[in-house]
PDB file of C-alpha atoms and ligand atoms in Angstrom:
ATOM      1  CA  MET A   1       0.000   0.000   0.000  1.00  0.00           C
ATOM      2  CA  THR A   2       1.266   3.476  -0.829  1.00  0.00           C
ATOM      3  CA  ILE A   3      -0.211   6.722   0.360  1.00  0.00           C
ATOM      4  CA  ALA A   4      -0.408  10.068  -1.429  1.00  0.00           C
ATOM      5  CA  ILE A   5       0.002  12.846   1.119  1.00  0.00           C
ATOM      6  CA  GLY A   6      -0.322  16.589   0.717  1.00  0.00           C
ATOM      7  CA  SER A   7      -1.129  19.813   2.504  1.00  0.00           C
ATOM      8  CA  ASP A   8      -1.292  23.537   2.071  1.00  0.00           C
ATOM      9  CA  HIS A   9       0.731  25.886   4.303  1.00  0.00           C
ATOM     10  CA  GLY A  10      -1.964  25.610   6.983  1.00  0.00           C
ATOM     11  CA  GLY A  11      -1.372  21.880   7.239  1.00  0.00           C
ATOM     12  CA  PHE A  12       2.342  21.767   6.503  1.00  0.00           C
ATOM     13  CA  HIS A  13       3.560  20.967  10.018  1.00  0.00           C
ATOM     14  CA  LEU A  14       0.978  18.234  10.604  1.00  0.00           C
ATOM     15  CA  LYS A  15       1.845  16.728   7.211  1.00  0.00           C
ATOM     16  CA  GLU A  16       5.509  16.562   8.194  1.00  0.00           C
ATOM     17  CA  HIS A  17       4.544  14.898  11.469  1.00  0.00           C
ATOM     18  CA  ILE A  18       2.268  12.358   9.774  1.00  0.00           C
ATOM     19  CA  LYS A  19       5.117  11.479   7.395  1.00  0.00           C
ATOM     20  CA  GLU A  20       7.200  10.531  10.449  1.00  0.00           C
ATOM     21  CA  THR A  21       4.295   8.414  11.697  1.00  0.00           C
ATOM     22  CA  LEU A  22       4.032   6.644   8.328  1.00  0.00           C
ATOM     23  CA  ASP A  23       7.804   6.078   8.375  1.00  0.00           C
ATOM     24  CA  ALA A  24       7.507   4.459  11.802  1.00  0.00           C
ATOM     25  CA  MET A  25       4.671   2.273  10.482  1.00  0.00           C
ATOM     26  CA  GLN A  26       6.818   1.370   7.458  1.00  0.00           C
ATOM     27  CA  ILE A  27       4.100   2.595   5.107  1.00  0.00           C
ATOM     28  CA  ALA A  28       5.343   4.038   1.831  1.00  0.00           C
ATOM     29  CA  TYR A  29       4.080   7.434   0.719  1.00  0.00           C
ATOM     30  CA  LYS A  30       4.661  10.135  -1.867  1.00  0.00           C
ATOM     31  CA  ASP A  31       4.607  13.764  -0.727  1.00  0.00           C
ATOM     32  CA  TYR A  32       2.762  15.970  -3.227  1.00  0.00           C
ATOM     33  CA  GLY A  33       3.628  19.160  -1.314  1.00  0.00           C
ATOM     34  CA  THR A  34       3.562  21.786  -0.142  1.00  0.00           C
ATOM     35  CA  TYR A  35       7.172  21.757   0.949  1.00  0.00           C
ATOM     36  CA  SER A  36       7.405  24.910   3.104  1.00  0.00           C
ATOM     37  CA  GLU A  37       5.351  27.308   5.203  1.00  0.00           C
ATOM     38  CA  ASP A  38       4.943  29.630   2.205  1.00  0.00           C
ATOM     39  CA  SER A  39       1.329  30.317   1.330  1.00  0.00           C
ATOM     40  CA  VAL A  40      -0.206  28.140  -1.386  1.00  0.00           C
ATOM     41  CA  ASP A  41      -3.758  27.470  -2.579  1.00  0.00           C
ATOM     42  CA  TYR A  42      -5.179  24.237  -1.145  1.00  0.00           C
ATOM     43  CA  PRO A  43      -7.140  23.281  -4.314  1.00  0.00           C
ATOM     44  CA  ASP A  44      -3.833  22.898  -6.175  1.00  0.00           C
ATOM     45  CA  ILE A  45      -2.558  20.311  -3.675  1.00  0.00           C
ATOM     46  CA  ALA A  46      -5.947  18.612  -3.413  1.00  0.00           C
ATOM     47  CA  GLU A  47      -6.011  18.188  -7.193  1.00  0.00           C
ATOM     48  CA  LYS A  48      -2.581  16.499  -7.272  1.00  0.00           C
ATOM     49  CA  VAL A  49      -3.316  14.033  -4.472  1.00  0.00           C
ATOM     50  CA  ALA A  50      -6.909  13.335  -5.541  1.00  0.00           C
ATOM     51  CA  LYS A  51      -5.923  12.641  -9.163  1.00  0.00           C
ATOM     52  CA  ALA A  52      -3.074  10.362  -8.036  1.00  0.00           C
ATOM     53  CA  VAL A  53      -5.527   8.348  -5.907  1.00  0.00           C
ATOM     54  CA  ALA A  54      -8.282   8.338  -8.546  1.00  0.00           C
ATOM     55  CA  ASP A  55      -5.753   7.212 -11.195  1.00  0.00           C
ATOM     56  CA  GLY A  56      -4.753   4.272  -9.007  1.00  0.00           C
ATOM     57  CA  GLN A  57      -1.193   5.462  -8.388  1.00  0.00           C
ATOM     58  CA  HIS A  58      -1.898   5.180  -4.658  1.00  0.00           C
ATOM     59  CA  GLU A  59      -4.469   3.161  -2.745  1.00  0.00           C
ATOM     60  CA  LYS A  60      -5.277   5.997  -0.372  1.00  0.00           C
ATOM     61  CA  GLY A  61      -4.529   9.653   0.284  1.00  0.00           C
ATOM     62  CA  ILE A  62      -4.153  12.009   3.227  1.00  0.00           C
ATOM     63  CA  LEU A  63      -4.805  15.732   2.799  1.00  0.00           C
ATOM     64  CA  ILE A  64      -4.308  18.402   5.450  1.00  0.00           C
ATOM     65  CA  CYS A  65      -5.098  22.108   5.529  1.00  0.00           C
ATOM     66  CA  GLY A  66      -5.927  24.484   8.352  1.00  0.00           C
ATOM     67  CA  THR A  67      -9.383  23.051   8.922  1.00  0.00           C
ATOM     68  CA  GLY A  68      -9.387  20.023   6.608  1.00  0.00           C
ATOM     69  CA  ILE A  69     -12.518  21.443   5.017  1.00  0.00           C
ATOM     70  CA  GLY A  70     -11.356  23.299   1.916  1.00  0.00           C
ATOM     71  CA  ILE A  71      -8.872  20.668   0.828  1.00  0.00           C
ATOM     72  CA  GLY A  72     -11.551  17.984   1.220  1.00  0.00           C
ATOM     73  CA  ILE A  73     -14.178  19.924  -0.713  1.00  0.00           C
ATOM     74  CA  ALA A  74     -11.677  20.341  -3.538  1.00  0.00           C
ATOM     75  CA  ALA A  75     -10.594  16.673  -3.497  1.00  0.00           C
ATOM     76  CA  ASN A  76     -14.213  15.511  -3.736  1.00  0.00           C
ATOM     77  CA  LYS A  77     -14.542  17.310  -7.087  1.00  0.00           C
ATOM     78  CA  ILE A  78     -12.275  14.671  -8.643  1.00  0.00           C
ATOM     79  CA  LYS A  79     -14.170  11.695 -10.051  1.00  0.00           C
ATOM     80  CA  GLY A  80     -13.595   8.538  -8.028  1.00  0.00           C
ATOM     81  CA  VAL A  81     -12.590  10.320  -4.832  1.00  0.00           C
ATOM     82  CA  ARG A  82     -14.385   9.904  -1.518  1.00  0.00           C
ATOM     83  CA  ALA A  83     -12.626  12.295   0.847  1.00  0.00           C
ATOM     84  CA  ALA A  84     -13.704  12.271   4.499  1.00  0.00           C
ATOM     85  CA  LEU A  85     -12.943  14.944   7.098  1.00  0.00           C
ATOM     86  CA  CYS A  86     -12.255  13.112  10.361  1.00  0.00           C
ATOM     87  CA  HIS A  87     -11.263  14.653  13.662  1.00  0.00           C
ATOM     88  CA  ASP A  88     -12.095  11.622  15.819  1.00  0.00           C
ATOM     89  CA  THR A  89     -11.320   7.926  15.527  1.00  0.00           C
ATOM     90  CA  PHE A  90     -14.995   6.853  15.388  1.00  0.00           C
ATOM     91  CA  SER A  91     -15.546   8.917  12.240  1.00  0.00           C
ATOM     92  CA  ALA A  92     -12.246   7.704  10.785  1.00  0.00           C
ATOM     93  CA  ILE A  93     -13.247   4.061  11.241  1.00  0.00           C
ATOM     94  CA  LYS A  94     -16.786   4.595   9.924  1.00  0.00           C
ATOM     95  CA  SER A  95     -15.530   6.552   6.918  1.00  0.00           C
ATOM     96  CA  ARG A  96     -13.700   3.379   5.894  1.00  0.00           C
ATOM     97  CA  GLU A  97     -16.298   0.782   6.955  1.00  0.00           C
ATOM     98  CA  HIS A  98     -19.380   2.583   5.637  1.00  0.00           C
ATOM     99  CA  ASN A  99     -18.169   5.068   3.018  1.00  0.00           C
ATOM    100  CA  ASN A 100     -15.025   3.380   1.663  1.00  0.00           C
ATOM    101  CA  ALA A 101     -13.299   6.758   1.947  1.00  0.00           C
ATOM    102  CA  ASN A 102     -10.118   6.787  -0.103  1.00  0.00           C
ATOM    103  CA  ILE A 103      -8.835  10.141   1.171  1.00  0.00           C
ATOM    104  CA  LEU A 104      -8.628  11.244   4.800  1.00  0.00           C
ATOM    105  CA  THR A 105      -8.615  14.967   5.481  1.00  0.00           C
ATOM    106  CA  MET A 106      -7.692  16.701   8.725  1.00  0.00           C
ATOM    107  CA  GLY A 107      -7.151  20.246   9.970  1.00  0.00           C
ATOM    108  CA  GLU A 108      -3.858  21.154  11.606  1.00  0.00           C
ATOM    109  CA  ARG A 109      -5.522  24.092  13.361  1.00  0.00           C
ATOM    110  CA  VAL A 110      -8.215  21.829  14.805  1.00  0.00           C
ATOM    111  CA  ILE A 111      -6.530  18.775  16.365  1.00  0.00           C
ATOM    112  CA  GLY A 112      -3.282  17.870  18.096  1.00  0.00           C
ATOM    113  CA  LEU A 113      -0.532  15.603  16.846  1.00  0.00           C
ATOM    114  CA  GLY A 114      -1.433  12.670  19.096  1.00  0.00           C
ATOM    115  CA  LEU A 115      -5.066  12.523  18.028  1.00  0.00           C
ATOM    116  CA  ALA A 116      -4.067  12.940  14.384  1.00  0.00           C
ATOM    117  CA  ASP A 117      -1.750   9.931  14.723  1.00  0.00           C
ATOM    118  CA  GLU A 118      -4.538   7.814  16.203  1.00  0.00           C
ATOM    119  CA  ILE A 119      -6.932   8.887  13.445  1.00  0.00           C
ATOM    120  CA  VAL A 120      -4.431   7.975  10.721  1.00  0.00           C
ATOM    121  CA  LYS A 121      -3.702   4.584  12.310  1.00  0.00           C
ATOM    122  CA  ALA A 122      -7.398   3.752  12.733  1.00  0.00           C
ATOM    123  CA  TRP A 123      -8.247   4.922   9.218  1.00  0.00           C
ATOM    124  CA  LEU A 124      -5.459   2.919   7.562  1.00  0.00           C
ATOM    125  CA  ALA A 125      -6.238  -0.220   9.601  1.00  0.00           C
ATOM    126  CA  THR A 126      -9.943  -0.333   8.740  1.00  0.00           C
ATOM    127  CA  ASP A 127     -11.393  -2.101   5.702  1.00  0.00           C
ATOM    128  CA  PHE A 128     -14.596  -1.305   3.822  1.00  0.00           C
ATOM    129  CA  ALA A 129     -17.434  -3.403   5.276  1.00  0.00           C
ATOM    130  CA  GLY A 130     -19.223  -3.913   1.932  1.00  0.00           C
ATOM    131  CA  GLY A 131     -22.718  -5.434   2.049  1.00  0.00           C
ATOM    132  CA  ARG A 132     -25.470  -2.805   2.286  1.00  0.00           C
ATOM    133  CA  HIS A 133     -22.777  -0.122   2.363  1.00  0.00           C
ATOM    134  CA  GLU A 134     -21.560  -1.155  -1.079  1.00  0.00           C
ATOM    135  CA  ARG A 135     -24.966  -0.387  -2.563  1.00  0.00           C
ATOM    136  CA  ARG A 136     -24.916   3.054  -0.956  1.00  0.00           C
ATOM    137  CA  VAL A 137     -21.369   3.859  -2.016  1.00  0.00           C
ATOM    138  CA  ASN A 138     -22.265   2.742  -5.548  1.00  0.00           C
ATOM    139  CA  LYS A 139     -25.156   5.225  -5.459  1.00  0.00           C
ATOM    140  CA  ILE A 140     -22.703   7.963  -4.444  1.00  0.00           C
ATOM    141  CA  MET A 141     -20.476   7.062  -7.371  1.00  0.00           C
ATOM    142  CA  ASP A 142     -23.508   7.013  -9.690  1.00  0.00           C
ATOM    143  CA  LEU A 143     -23.961  10.697  -8.868  1.00  0.00           C
ATOM    144  CA  GLU A 144     -20.756  11.353 -10.810  1.00  0.00           C
ATOM    145  CA  LYS A 145     -22.299  10.054 -14.060  1.00  0.00           C
TER     146      LYS A 145
HETATM  147  C1  RB5 B 201      -5.523  28.745   4.710  1.00  0.00           C
HETATM  148  O1  RB5 B 201      -5.400  29.945   5.418  1.00  0.00           O
HETATM  149  C2  RB5 B 201      -6.797  28.049   5.104  1.00  0.00           C
HETATM  150  O2  RB5 B 201      -7.905  28.731   4.578  1.00  0.00           O
HETATM  151  C3  RB5 B 201      -6.789  26.619   4.642  1.00  0.00           C
HETATM  152  O3  RB5 B 201      -5.700  25.937   5.189  1.00  0.00           O
HETATM  153  C4  RB5 B 201      -8.004  25.785   4.977  1.00  0.00           C
HETATM  154  O4  RB5 B 201      -8.308  25.871   6.332  1.00  0.00           O
HETATM  155  C5  RB5 B 201      -9.185  25.991   4.117  1.00  0.00           C
HETATM  156  O5  RB5 B 201     -10.201  25.282   4.226  1.00  0.00           O
END
């Protein structure tokens, strides 16, 4: 499994921290930027990560901005992406089990490093439950047609 990870300036420090967490978990990732605290526009980063996930270059993605909201809204414009904003582990787990989320978004200005680590670990460890949820996710994807 490889992860596409990206952030704007508002999520830069949390992105760097999550990269260390992924290193410790021995999970491979590609960093799609941003690479400094300089101001950038979050839709540009969302587009890169979302297209890489939708194209199948990576199984999953992690996107971080100040709130996790803007970068997730932008990512969900890309066909095939199901980006979920999660600031608690229950939502992270359910976004995988019920929604088959393929991108996790978080806000650096909202949560601390420890909770973000737990969210990432829970999200990556949880599989899609399928069954009745598959029918519902298929209906979401049908909305893209
Ligand atoms: C950048 O200042 C900020 O607007 C961005 O990181 C994000 O929170 C937008 O949703």
